Amino acid sequence: MKKIILALAFVLTTQFVAAQDAAFKADVMKVIKSSGATAQMDVAKKQIMAMVPEAKHAEFSKDFDASMPALYDKLAAIYMKEYTHAEVKEMIKFYESPVGKKIAEKAGILFEQSMLAGQEWGAGLQGMMMKYME
């Protein structure tokens, strides 16, 4: 009888933890999407798309979009490792604020312009490195 009660307690505890993890993951996904990460991925997609022949854009776009849930699952696991559920809930509050919404709205633009700035800096750095490599 003890074994049955112990097994039942274990099953119920496991289901409770799984439900908590599902709620935590759902909140993390909300943070990822509301933070502007999807806008950054749109910029990346656009840049990668420029390297794909135009005749294959539709097919590439479909495959790219299909790969996104797996990436977001991996990102969610990272967030869940680094932040508590309470911290994630605070992030949601922030991203629902006017400033948080503006940050998310500008994320794609900032990402794109930051990449360009990094490329320009990298070109200058390459020249500097050559000076020291001689």
PDB file of C-alpha atoms in Angstrom:
ATOM      1  CA  MET A   1       0.000   0.000   0.000  1.00  0.00           C
ATOM      2  CA  LYS A   2       2.886   2.339   0.811  1.00  0.00           C
ATOM      3  CA  LYS A   3       4.360   1.746  -2.642  1.00  0.00           C
ATOM      4  CA  ILE A   4       1.076   2.644  -4.350  1.00  0.00           C
ATOM      5  CA  ILE A   5       0.728   5.870  -2.350  1.00  0.00           C
ATOM      6  CA  LEU A   6       4.381   6.738  -3.001  1.00  0.00           C
ATOM      7  CA  ALA A   7       3.990   6.050  -6.727  1.00  0.00           C
ATOM      8  CA  LEU A   8       0.811   8.144  -6.869  1.00  0.00           C
ATOM      9  CA  ALA A   9       2.534  11.012  -5.056  1.00  0.00           C
ATOM     10  CA  PHE A  10       5.441  10.806  -7.497  1.00  0.00           C
ATOM     11  CA  VAL A  11       3.127  10.891 -10.531  1.00  0.00           C
ATOM     12  CA  LEU A  12       1.160  13.852  -9.171  1.00  0.00           C
ATOM     13  CA  THR A  13       4.341  15.741  -8.313  1.00  0.00           C
ATOM     14  CA  THR A  14       5.745  15.088 -11.783  1.00  0.00           C
ATOM     15  CA  GLN A  15       2.553  16.357 -13.429  1.00  0.00           C
ATOM     16  CA  PHE A  16       2.555  19.470 -11.222  1.00  0.00           C
ATOM     17  CA  VAL A  17       6.188  20.245 -12.126  1.00  0.00           C
ATOM     18  CA  ALA A  18       5.467  19.662 -15.820  1.00  0.00           C
ATOM     19  CA  ALA A  19       2.526  22.074 -15.652  1.00  0.00           C
ATOM     20  CA  GLN A  20       4.717  24.674 -13.959  1.00  0.00           C
ATOM     21  CA  ASP A  21       7.413  24.206 -16.613  1.00  0.00           C
ATOM     22  CA  ALA A  22       4.823  24.606 -19.380  1.00  0.00           C
ATOM     23  CA  ALA A  23       3.598  27.884 -17.866  1.00  0.00           C
ATOM     24  CA  PHE A  24       7.195  29.061 -17.416  1.00  0.00           C
ATOM     25  CA  LYS A  25       8.037  28.191 -21.023  1.00  0.00           C
ATOM     26  CA  ALA A  26       4.893  29.935 -22.289  1.00  0.00           C
ATOM     27  CA  ASP A  27       5.913  33.084 -20.416  1.00  0.00           C
ATOM     28  CA  VAL A  28       9.470  32.854 -21.760  1.00  0.00           C
ATOM     29  CA  MET A  29       8.108  32.551 -25.302  1.00  0.00           C
ATOM     30  CA  LYS A  30       6.024  35.661 -24.645  1.00  0.00           C
ATOM     31  CA  VAL A  31       9.171  37.537 -23.558  1.00  0.00           C
ATOM     32  CA  ILE A  32      11.106  36.365 -26.605  1.00  0.00           C
ATOM     33  CA  LYS A  33       8.365  37.518 -28.970  1.00  0.00           C
ATOM     34  CA  SER A  34       7.556  40.754 -27.158  1.00  0.00           C
ATOM     35  CA  SER A  35      11.241  41.729 -26.830  1.00  0.00           C
ATOM     36  CA  GLY A  36      11.654  42.211 -30.568  1.00  0.00           C
ATOM     37  CA  ALA A  37      13.635  39.032 -31.172  1.00  0.00           C
ATOM     38  CA  THR A  38      11.284  38.098 -33.992  1.00  0.00           C
ATOM     39  CA  ALA A  39      11.990  41.444 -35.677  1.00  0.00           C
ATOM     40  CA  GLN A  40      15.709  40.695 -35.465  1.00  0.00           C
ATOM     41  CA  MET A  41      15.118  37.323 -37.074  1.00  0.00           C
ATOM     42  CA  ASP A  42      13.159  39.048 -39.857  1.00  0.00           C
ATOM     43  CA  VAL A  43      16.212  41.228 -40.542  1.00  0.00           C
ATOM     44  CA  ALA A  44      18.474  38.170 -40.556  1.00  0.00           C
ATOM     45  CA  LYS A  45      16.069  36.378 -42.883  1.00  0.00           C
ATOM     46  CA  LYS A  46      16.082  39.343 -45.262  1.00  0.00           C
ATOM     47  CA  GLN A  47      19.894  39.407 -45.337  1.00  0.00           C
ATOM     48  CA  ILE A  48      20.162  35.664 -45.893  1.00  0.00           C
ATOM     49  CA  MET A  49      17.427  35.835 -48.531  1.00  0.00           C
ATOM     50  CA  ALA A  50      19.618  38.241 -50.521  1.00  0.00           C
ATOM     51  CA  MET A  51      22.081  35.355 -51.011  1.00  0.00           C
ATOM     52  CA  VAL A  52      19.395  32.930 -52.222  1.00  0.00           C
ATOM     53  CA  PRO A  53      18.430  32.972 -55.914  1.00  0.00           C
ATOM     54  CA  GLU A  54      15.182  34.898 -56.363  1.00  0.00           C
ATOM     55  CA  ALA A  55      13.453  31.907 -57.931  1.00  0.00           C
ATOM     56  CA  LYS A  56      13.911  30.022 -54.649  1.00  0.00           C
ATOM     57  CA  HIS A  57      12.823  32.810 -52.248  1.00  0.00           C
ATOM     58  CA  ALA A  58       9.365  31.373 -51.541  1.00  0.00           C
ATOM     59  CA  GLU A  59      10.729  27.901 -50.837  1.00  0.00           C
ATOM     60  CA  PHE A  60      13.556  29.245 -48.676  1.00  0.00           C
ATOM     61  CA  SER A  61      11.157  31.479 -46.762  1.00  0.00           C
ATOM     62  CA  LYS A  62       8.914  28.508 -46.005  1.00  0.00           C
ATOM     63  CA  ASP A  63      11.861  26.407 -44.762  1.00  0.00           C
ATOM     64  CA  PHE A  64      13.290  29.304 -42.757  1.00  0.00           C
ATOM     65  CA  ASP A  65       9.948  29.947 -41.062  1.00  0.00           C
ATOM     66  CA  ALA A  66       9.558  26.228 -40.320  1.00  0.00           C
ATOM     67  CA  SER A  67      12.949  26.227 -38.566  1.00  0.00           C
ATOM     68  CA  MET A  68      12.025  29.069 -36.202  1.00  0.00           C
ATOM     69  CA  PRO A  69      10.032  27.079 -33.587  1.00  0.00           C
ATOM     70  CA  ALA A  70      13.078  24.872 -32.941  1.00  0.00           C
ATOM     71  CA  LEU A  71      15.252  27.956 -32.462  1.00  0.00           C
ATOM     72  CA  TYR A  72      12.717  29.548 -30.130  1.00  0.00           C
ATOM     73  CA  ASP A  73      12.546  26.309 -28.113  1.00  0.00           C
ATOM     74  CA  LYS A  74      16.330  26.421 -27.686  1.00  0.00           C
ATOM     75  CA  LEU A  75      16.193  30.090 -26.702  1.00  0.00           C
ATOM     76  CA  ALA A  76      13.427  29.325 -24.210  1.00  0.00           C
ATOM     77  CA  ALA A  77      15.588  26.633 -22.601  1.00  0.00           C
ATOM     78  CA  ILE A  78      18.418  29.164 -22.226  1.00  0.00           C
ATOM     79  CA  TYR A  79      16.106  31.749 -20.657  1.00  0.00           C
ATOM     80  CA  MET A  80      14.657  29.122 -18.300  1.00  0.00           C
ATOM     81  CA  LYS A  81      18.169  28.209 -17.196  1.00  0.00           C
ATOM     82  CA  GLU A  82      19.285  31.798 -16.620  1.00  0.00           C
ATOM     83  CA  TYR A  83      16.132  33.413 -15.219  1.00  0.00           C
ATOM     84  CA  THR A  84      13.496  32.467 -12.682  1.00  0.00           C
ATOM     85  CA  HIS A  85       9.829  32.397 -13.609  1.00  0.00           C
ATOM     86  CA  ALA A  86       9.294  35.458 -11.394  1.00  0.00           C
ATOM     87  CA  GLU A  87      11.984  37.362 -13.317  1.00  0.00           C
ATOM     88  CA  VAL A  88      10.407  36.397 -16.625  1.00  0.00           C
ATOM     89  CA  LYS A  89       7.044  37.682 -15.391  1.00  0.00           C
ATOM     90  CA  GLU A  90       8.727  41.007 -14.572  1.00  0.00           C
ATOM     91  CA  MET A  91      10.182  41.085 -18.101  1.00  0.00           C
ATOM     92  CA  ILE A  92       6.681  40.607 -19.500  1.00  0.00           C
ATOM     93  CA  LYS A  93       5.488  43.579 -17.463  1.00  0.00           C
ATOM     94  CA  PHE A  94       8.369  45.649 -18.825  1.00  0.00           C
ATOM     95  CA  TYR A  95       7.759  44.692 -22.452  1.00  0.00           C
ATOM     96  CA  GLU A  96       4.080  45.555 -22.022  1.00  0.00           C
ATOM     97  CA  SER A  97       5.049  49.071 -20.849  1.00  0.00           C
ATOM     98  CA  PRO A  98       5.355  51.961 -23.345  1.00  0.00           C
ATOM     99  CA  VAL A  99       9.174  51.898 -23.199  1.00  0.00           C
ATOM    100  CA  GLY A 100       9.259  48.116 -23.539  1.00  0.00           C
ATOM    101  CA  LYS A 101       6.969  48.282 -26.558  1.00  0.00           C
ATOM    102  CA  LYS A 102       9.203  50.922 -28.146  1.00  0.00           C
ATOM    103  CA  ILE A 103      12.298  48.789 -27.559  1.00  0.00           C
ATOM    104  CA  ALA A 104      10.586  45.840 -29.230  1.00  0.00           C
ATOM    105  CA  GLU A 105       9.344  48.024 -32.080  1.00  0.00           C
ATOM    106  CA  LYS A 106      12.855  49.355 -32.772  1.00  0.00           C
ATOM    107  CA  ALA A 107      14.679  46.033 -32.290  1.00  0.00           C
ATOM    108  CA  GLY A 108      14.827  45.178 -35.997  1.00  0.00           C
ATOM    109  CA  ILE A 109      16.050  48.636 -37.000  1.00  0.00           C
ATOM    110  CA  LEU A 110      18.663  48.673 -34.226  1.00  0.00           C
ATOM    111  CA  PHE A 111      19.816  45.170 -35.126  1.00  0.00           C
ATOM    112  CA  GLU A 112      20.209  46.070 -38.800  1.00  0.00           C
ATOM    113  CA  GLN A 113      22.002  49.357 -38.123  1.00  0.00           C
ATOM    114  CA  SER A 114      24.210  47.738 -35.461  1.00  0.00           C
ATOM    115  CA  MET A 115      25.266  45.067 -37.946  1.00  0.00           C
ATOM    116  CA  LEU A 116      26.234  47.741 -40.457  1.00  0.00           C
ATOM    117  CA  ALA A 117      28.178  49.644 -37.803  1.00  0.00           C
ATOM    118  CA  GLY A 118      29.936  46.404 -36.822  1.00  0.00           C
ATOM    119  CA  GLN A 119      30.856  45.683 -40.432  1.00  0.00           C
ATOM    120  CA  GLU A 120      32.311  49.174 -40.851  1.00  0.00           C
ATOM    121  CA  TRP A 121      34.233  48.813 -37.598  1.00  0.00           C
ATOM    122  CA  GLY A 122      35.460  45.362 -38.665  1.00  0.00           C
ATOM    123  CA  ALA A 123      36.780  46.751 -41.946  1.00  0.00           C
ATOM    124  CA  GLY A 124      38.764  49.369 -40.033  1.00  0.00           C
ATOM    125  CA  LEU A 125      39.954  46.763 -37.560  1.00  0.00           C
ATOM    126  CA  GLN A 126      41.238  44.611 -40.383  1.00  0.00           C
ATOM    127  CA  GLY A 127      43.453  47.495 -41.545  1.00  0.00           C
ATOM    128  CA  MET A 128      44.697  48.013 -37.987  1.00  0.00           C
ATOM    129  CA  MET A 129      45.479  44.306 -37.613  1.00  0.00           C
ATOM    130  CA  MET A 130      47.496  44.322 -40.829  1.00  0.00           C
ATOM    131  CA  LYS A 131      49.681  47.033 -39.347  1.00  0.00           C
ATOM    132  CA  TYR A 132      50.600  44.710 -36.477  1.00  0.00           C
ATOM    133  CA  MET A 133      50.878  41.542 -38.538  1.00  0.00           C
ATOM    134  CA  GLU A 134      53.775  42.866 -40.655  1.00  0.00           C
TER     135      GLU A 134
END
